[in-house]
PDB file of C-alpha atoms in Angstrom:
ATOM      1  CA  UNK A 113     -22.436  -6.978   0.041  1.00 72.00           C
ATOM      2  CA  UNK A 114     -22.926  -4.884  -3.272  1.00 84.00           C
ATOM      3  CA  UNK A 115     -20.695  -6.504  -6.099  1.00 82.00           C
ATOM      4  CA  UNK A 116     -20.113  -2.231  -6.343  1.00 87.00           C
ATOM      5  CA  UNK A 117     -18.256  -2.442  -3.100  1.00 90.00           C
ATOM      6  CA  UNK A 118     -14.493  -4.278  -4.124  1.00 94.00           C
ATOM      7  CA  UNK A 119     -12.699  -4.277  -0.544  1.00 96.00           C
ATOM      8  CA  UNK A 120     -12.589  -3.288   2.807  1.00 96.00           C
ATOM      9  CA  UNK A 121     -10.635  -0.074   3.794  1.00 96.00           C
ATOM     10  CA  UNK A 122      -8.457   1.893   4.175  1.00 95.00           C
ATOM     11  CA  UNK A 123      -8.834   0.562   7.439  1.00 97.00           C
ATOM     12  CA  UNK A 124      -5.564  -0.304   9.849  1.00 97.00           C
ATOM     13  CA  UNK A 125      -3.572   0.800  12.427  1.00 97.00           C
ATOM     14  CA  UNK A 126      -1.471   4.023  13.397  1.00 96.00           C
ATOM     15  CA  UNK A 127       0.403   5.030  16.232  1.00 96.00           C
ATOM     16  CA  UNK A 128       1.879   8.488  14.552  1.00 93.00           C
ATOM     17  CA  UNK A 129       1.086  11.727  16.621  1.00 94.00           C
ATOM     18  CA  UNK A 130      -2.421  12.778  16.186  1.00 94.00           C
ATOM     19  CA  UNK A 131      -4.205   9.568  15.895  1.00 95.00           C
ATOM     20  CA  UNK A 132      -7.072   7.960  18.236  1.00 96.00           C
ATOM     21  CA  UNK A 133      -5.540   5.800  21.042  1.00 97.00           C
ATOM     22  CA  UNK A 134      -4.315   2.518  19.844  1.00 97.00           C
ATOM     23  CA  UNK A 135      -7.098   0.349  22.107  1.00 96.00           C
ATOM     24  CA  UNK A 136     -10.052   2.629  20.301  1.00 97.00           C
ATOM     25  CA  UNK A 137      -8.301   1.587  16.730  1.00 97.00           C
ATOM     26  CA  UNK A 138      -8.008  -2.049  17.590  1.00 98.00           C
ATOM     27  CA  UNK A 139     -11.140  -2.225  18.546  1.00 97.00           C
ATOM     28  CA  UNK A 140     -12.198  -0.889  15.197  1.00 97.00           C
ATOM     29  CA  UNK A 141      -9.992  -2.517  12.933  1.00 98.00           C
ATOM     30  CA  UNK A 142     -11.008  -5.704  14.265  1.00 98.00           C
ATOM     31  CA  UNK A 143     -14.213  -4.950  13.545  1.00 97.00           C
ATOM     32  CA  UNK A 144     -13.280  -4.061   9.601  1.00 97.00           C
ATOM     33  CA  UNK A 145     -11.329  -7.537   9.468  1.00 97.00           C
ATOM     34  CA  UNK A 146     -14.754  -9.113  10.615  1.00 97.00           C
ATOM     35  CA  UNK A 147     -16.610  -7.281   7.688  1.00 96.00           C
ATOM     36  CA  UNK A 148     -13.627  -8.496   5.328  1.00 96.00           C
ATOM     37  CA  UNK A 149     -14.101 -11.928   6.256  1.00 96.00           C
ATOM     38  CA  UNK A 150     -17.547 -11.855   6.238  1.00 95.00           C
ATOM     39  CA  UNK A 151     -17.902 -10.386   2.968  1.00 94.00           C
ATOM     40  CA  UNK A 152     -15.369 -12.328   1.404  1.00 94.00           C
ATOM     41  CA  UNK A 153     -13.561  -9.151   0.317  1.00 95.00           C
ATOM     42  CA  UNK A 154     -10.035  -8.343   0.203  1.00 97.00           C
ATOM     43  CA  UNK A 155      -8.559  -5.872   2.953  1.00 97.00           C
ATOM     44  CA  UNK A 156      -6.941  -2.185   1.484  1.00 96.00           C
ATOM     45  CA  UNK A 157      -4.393  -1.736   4.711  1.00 97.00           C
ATOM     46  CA  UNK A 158      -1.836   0.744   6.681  1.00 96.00           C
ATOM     47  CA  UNK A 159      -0.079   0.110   9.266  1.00 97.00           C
ATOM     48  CA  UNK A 160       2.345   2.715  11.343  1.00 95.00           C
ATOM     49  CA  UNK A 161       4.071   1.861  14.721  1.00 96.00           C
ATOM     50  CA  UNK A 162       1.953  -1.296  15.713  1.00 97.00           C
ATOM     51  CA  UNK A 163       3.168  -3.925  13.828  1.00 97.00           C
ATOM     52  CA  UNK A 164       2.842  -6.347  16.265  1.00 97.00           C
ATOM     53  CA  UNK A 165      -0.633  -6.178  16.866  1.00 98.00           C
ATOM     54  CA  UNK A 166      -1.715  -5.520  13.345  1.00 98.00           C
ATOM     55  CA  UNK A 167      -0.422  -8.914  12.732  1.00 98.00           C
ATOM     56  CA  UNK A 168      -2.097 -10.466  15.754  1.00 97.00           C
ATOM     57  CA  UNK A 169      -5.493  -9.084  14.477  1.00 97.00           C
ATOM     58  CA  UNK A 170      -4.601  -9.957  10.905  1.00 97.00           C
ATOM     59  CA  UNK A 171      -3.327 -13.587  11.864  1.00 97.00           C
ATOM     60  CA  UNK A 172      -6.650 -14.363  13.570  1.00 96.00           C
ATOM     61  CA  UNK A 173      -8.680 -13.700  10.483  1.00 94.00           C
ATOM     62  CA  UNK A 174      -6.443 -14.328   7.533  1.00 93.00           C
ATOM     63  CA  UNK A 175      -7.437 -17.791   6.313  1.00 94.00           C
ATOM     64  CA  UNK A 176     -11.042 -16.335   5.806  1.00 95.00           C
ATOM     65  CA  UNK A 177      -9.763 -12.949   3.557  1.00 94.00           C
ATOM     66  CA  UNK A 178      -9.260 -13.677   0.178  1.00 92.00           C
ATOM     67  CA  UNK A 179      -6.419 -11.189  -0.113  1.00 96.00           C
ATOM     68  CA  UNK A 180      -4.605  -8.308   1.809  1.00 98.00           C
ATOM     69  CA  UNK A 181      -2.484  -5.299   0.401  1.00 98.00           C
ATOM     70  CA  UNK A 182      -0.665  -3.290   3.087  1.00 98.00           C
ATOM     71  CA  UNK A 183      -0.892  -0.041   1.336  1.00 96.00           C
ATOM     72  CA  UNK A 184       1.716   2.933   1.364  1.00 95.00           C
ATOM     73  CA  UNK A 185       4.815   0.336   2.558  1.00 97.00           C
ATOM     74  CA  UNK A 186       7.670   2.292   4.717  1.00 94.00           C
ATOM     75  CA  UNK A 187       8.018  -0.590   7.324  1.00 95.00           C
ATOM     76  CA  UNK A 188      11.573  -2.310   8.005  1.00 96.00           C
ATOM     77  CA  UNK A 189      13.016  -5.339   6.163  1.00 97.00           C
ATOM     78  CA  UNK A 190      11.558  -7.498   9.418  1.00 98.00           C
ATOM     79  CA  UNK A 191       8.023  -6.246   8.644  1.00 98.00           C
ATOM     80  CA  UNK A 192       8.193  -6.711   5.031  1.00 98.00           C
ATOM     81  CA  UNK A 193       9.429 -10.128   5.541  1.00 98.00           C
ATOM     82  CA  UNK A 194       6.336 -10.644   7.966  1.00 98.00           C
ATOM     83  CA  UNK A 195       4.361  -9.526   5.588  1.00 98.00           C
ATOM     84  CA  UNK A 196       5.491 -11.754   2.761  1.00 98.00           C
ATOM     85  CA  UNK A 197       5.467 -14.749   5.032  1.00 97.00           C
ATOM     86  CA  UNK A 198       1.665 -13.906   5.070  1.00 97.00           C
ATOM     87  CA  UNK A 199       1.184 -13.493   1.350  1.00 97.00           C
ATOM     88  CA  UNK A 200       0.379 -10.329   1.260  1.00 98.00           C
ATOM     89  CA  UNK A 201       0.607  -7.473  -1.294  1.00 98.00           C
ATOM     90  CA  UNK A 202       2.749  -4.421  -1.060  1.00 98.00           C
ATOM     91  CA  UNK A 203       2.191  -1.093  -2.092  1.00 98.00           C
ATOM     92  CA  UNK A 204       4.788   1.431  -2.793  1.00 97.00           C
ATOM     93  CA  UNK A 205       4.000   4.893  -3.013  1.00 95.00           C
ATOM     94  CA  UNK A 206       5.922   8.381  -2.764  1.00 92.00           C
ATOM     95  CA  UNK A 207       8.497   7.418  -0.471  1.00 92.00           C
ATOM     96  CA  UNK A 208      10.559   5.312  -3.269  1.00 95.00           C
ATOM     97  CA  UNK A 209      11.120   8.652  -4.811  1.00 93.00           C
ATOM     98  CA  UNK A 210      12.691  10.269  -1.892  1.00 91.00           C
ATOM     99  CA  UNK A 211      16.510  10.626  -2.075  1.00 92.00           C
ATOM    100  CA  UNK A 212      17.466   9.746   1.718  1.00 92.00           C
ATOM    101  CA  UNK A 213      13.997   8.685   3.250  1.00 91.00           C
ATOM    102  CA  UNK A 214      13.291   6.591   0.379  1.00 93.00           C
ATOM    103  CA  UNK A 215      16.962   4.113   0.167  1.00 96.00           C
ATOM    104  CA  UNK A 216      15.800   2.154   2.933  1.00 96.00           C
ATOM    105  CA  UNK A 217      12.525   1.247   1.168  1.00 96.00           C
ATOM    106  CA  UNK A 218      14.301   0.962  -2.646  1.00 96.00           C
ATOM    107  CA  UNK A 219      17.057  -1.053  -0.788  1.00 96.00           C
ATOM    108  CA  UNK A 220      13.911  -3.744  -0.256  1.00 97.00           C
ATOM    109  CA  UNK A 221      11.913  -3.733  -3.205  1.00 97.00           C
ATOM    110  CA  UNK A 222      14.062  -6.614  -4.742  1.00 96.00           C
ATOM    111  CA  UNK A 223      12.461  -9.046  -1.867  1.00 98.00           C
ATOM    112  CA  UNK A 224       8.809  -8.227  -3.031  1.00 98.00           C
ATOM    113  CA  UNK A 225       7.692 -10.967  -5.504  1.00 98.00           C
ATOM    114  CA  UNK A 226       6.685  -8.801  -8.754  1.00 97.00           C
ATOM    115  CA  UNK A 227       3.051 -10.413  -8.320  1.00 97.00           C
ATOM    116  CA  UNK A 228       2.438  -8.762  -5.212  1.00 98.00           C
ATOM    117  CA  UNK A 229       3.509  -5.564  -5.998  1.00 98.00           C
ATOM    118  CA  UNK A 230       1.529  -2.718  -6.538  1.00 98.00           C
ATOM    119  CA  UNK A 231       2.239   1.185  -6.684  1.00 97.00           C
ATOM    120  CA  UNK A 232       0.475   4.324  -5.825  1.00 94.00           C
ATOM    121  CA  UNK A 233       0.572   7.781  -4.839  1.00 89.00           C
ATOM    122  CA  UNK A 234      -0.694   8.386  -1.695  1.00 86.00           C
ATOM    123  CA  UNK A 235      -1.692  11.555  -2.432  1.00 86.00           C
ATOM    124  CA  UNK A 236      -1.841  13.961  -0.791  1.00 83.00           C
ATOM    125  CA  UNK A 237       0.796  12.426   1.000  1.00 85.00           C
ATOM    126  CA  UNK A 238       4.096  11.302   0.209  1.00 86.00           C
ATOM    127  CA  UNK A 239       5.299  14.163  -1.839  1.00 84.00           C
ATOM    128  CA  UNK A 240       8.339  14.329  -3.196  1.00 87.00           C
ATOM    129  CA  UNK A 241      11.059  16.368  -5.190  1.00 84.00           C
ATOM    130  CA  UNK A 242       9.419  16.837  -8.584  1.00 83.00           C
ATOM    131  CA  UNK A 243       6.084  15.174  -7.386  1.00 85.00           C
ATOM    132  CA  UNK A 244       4.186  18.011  -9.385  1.00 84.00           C
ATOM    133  CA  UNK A 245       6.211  18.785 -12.117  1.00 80.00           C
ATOM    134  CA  UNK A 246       2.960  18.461 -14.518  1.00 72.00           C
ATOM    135  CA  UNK A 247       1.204  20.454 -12.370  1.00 73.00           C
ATOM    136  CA  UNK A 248       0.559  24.155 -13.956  1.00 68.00           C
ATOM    137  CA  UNK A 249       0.207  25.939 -10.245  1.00 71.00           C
ATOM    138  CA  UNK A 250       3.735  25.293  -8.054  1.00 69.00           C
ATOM    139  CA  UNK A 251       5.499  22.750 -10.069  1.00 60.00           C
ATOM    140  CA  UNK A 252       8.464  22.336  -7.667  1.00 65.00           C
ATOM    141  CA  UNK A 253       6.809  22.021  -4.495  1.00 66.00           C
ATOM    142  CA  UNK A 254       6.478  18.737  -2.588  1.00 66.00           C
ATOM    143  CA  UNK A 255       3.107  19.009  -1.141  1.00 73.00           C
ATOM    144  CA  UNK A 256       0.607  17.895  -1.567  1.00 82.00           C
ATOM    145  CA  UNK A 257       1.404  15.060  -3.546  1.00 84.00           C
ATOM    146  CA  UNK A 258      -0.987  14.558  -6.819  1.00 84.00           C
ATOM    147  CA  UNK A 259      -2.078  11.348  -8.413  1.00 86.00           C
ATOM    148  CA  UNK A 260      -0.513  12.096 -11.171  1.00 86.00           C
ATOM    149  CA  UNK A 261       2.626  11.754 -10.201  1.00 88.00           C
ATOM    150  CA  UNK A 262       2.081   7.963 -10.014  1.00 92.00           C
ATOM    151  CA  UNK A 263       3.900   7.414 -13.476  1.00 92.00           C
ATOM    152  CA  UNK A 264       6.968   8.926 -11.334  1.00 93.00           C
ATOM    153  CA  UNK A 265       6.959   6.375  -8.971  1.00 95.00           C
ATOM    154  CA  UNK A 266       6.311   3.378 -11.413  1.00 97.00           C
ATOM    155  CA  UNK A 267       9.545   4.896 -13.097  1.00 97.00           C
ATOM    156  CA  UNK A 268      11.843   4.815  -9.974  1.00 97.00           C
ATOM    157  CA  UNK A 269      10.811   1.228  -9.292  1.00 98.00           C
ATOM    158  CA  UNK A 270      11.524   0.477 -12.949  1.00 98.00           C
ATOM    159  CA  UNK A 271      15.034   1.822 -12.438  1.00 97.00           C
ATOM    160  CA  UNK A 272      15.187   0.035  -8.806  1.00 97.00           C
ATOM    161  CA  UNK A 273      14.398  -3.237 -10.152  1.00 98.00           C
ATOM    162  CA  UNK A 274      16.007  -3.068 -13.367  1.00 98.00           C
ATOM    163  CA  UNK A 275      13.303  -3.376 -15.780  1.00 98.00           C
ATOM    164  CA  UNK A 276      11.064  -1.081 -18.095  1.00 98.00           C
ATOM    165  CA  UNK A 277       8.541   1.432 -16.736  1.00 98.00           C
ATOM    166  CA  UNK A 278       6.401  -0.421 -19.067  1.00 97.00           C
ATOM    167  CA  UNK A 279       6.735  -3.324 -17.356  1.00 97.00           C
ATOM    168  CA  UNK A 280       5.915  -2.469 -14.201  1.00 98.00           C
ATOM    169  CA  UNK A 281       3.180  -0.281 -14.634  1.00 96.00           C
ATOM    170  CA  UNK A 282       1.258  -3.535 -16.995  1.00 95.00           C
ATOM    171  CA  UNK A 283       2.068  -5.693 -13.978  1.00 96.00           C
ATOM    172  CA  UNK A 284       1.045  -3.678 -11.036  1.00 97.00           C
ATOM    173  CA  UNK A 285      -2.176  -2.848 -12.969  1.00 95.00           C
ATOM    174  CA  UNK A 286      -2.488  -6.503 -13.344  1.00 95.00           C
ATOM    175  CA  UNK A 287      -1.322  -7.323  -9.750  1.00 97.00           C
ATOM    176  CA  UNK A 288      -4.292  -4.183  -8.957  1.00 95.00           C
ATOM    177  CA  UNK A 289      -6.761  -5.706 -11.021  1.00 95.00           C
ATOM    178  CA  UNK A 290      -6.860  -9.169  -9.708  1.00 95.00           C
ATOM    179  CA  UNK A 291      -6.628  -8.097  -5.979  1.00 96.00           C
ATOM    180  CA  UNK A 292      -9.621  -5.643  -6.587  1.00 94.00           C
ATOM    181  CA  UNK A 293     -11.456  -8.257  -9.215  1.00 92.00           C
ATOM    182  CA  UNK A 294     -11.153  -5.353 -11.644  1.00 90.00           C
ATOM    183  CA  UNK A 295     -10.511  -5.742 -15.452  1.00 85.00           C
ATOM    184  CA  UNK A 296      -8.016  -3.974 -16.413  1.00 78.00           C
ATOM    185  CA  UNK A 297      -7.214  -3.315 -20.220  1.00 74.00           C
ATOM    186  CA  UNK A 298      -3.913  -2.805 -22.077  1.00 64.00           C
ATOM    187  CA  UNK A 299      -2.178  -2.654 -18.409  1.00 51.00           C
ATOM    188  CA  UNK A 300      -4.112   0.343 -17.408  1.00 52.00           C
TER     189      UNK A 300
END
């Protein structure tokens, strides 16, 4: 309960390759929705291959969170639309940059209300073409990703949603600042 501590996660579900079986996550992430509740503190999310039951542990829970970001977005147009329904925030991240992997994702971002959006990295993650281009050691390569490659991403949503890089980096700061109770000055 420290007023240090501003939300609850990364915590979620993943079925990729790799990960703990999908009973032993549950288990866990129900747990972290619990201490969300409890604490009164908004839920940092991902979510990859178990949509279904993220939402059934989410929808048990979600009139006692104050508010939920699923983090990292590369779901389908149902999911967003789930998510939405839900009032949730989005996160985009690397993937918007990519040329083919990304169209899906830039194909949605006109259904997410501007005051749920937020953007990120992911880094390490989600590299992409260019990713490190201010990086002094291997400039060109896609991985890993670096935060600084965030004003790259805030530029391709600009572009997406046809408005100034300006703009959407001031409101996803302020979209980032509210959900984390943050105070965020001159949009950054």
């Amino acid at each position: 309960s420290s007023p240090h501590v501003v939300a609850v996660g990364e915590c979620g579900l993943d079925t990729t390759e790799g990960f703990p079986p999908l009973d032993l996550q549950l288990a866990w992430f129900e747990r972290q929705v619990d201490l969300a509740a409890r604490l009164r503190r908004p839920l940092f999310l991902h979510q990859r291959g178990a949509h279904a039951e993220f939402l059934r542990v989410l929808d048990s829970r979600r009139s006692e969170l104050p508010s939920v970001l699923v983090h990292c977005f590369t779901g389908s147009e149902a999911e967003l639309s789930d998510y939405l329904a839900r009032d949730l925030h989005i996160s985009v991240a690397g993937l918007i940059c990519r040329k083919e992997k990304g169209a899906e994702l830039r194909a949605m971002l006109r259904n997410i209300p501007l005051d749920k959006l937020m953007v990120e990295t992911d880094a390490p993650y989600m590299g992409f073409a260019g990713c490190r281009r201010g990086c002094e050691t291997n400039p060109k390569r896609q991985s890993p990703n670096v935060p600084a490659s965030l004003s790259q991403v805030v530029e391709k949503v600009a572009e997406e949603l046809g408005k100034s890089p300006e703009e959407i980096a001031a409101r996803t700061a302020e979209n980032a600042g509210r959900f984390f109770g943050l105070k965020i000055q001159d949009g950054f």
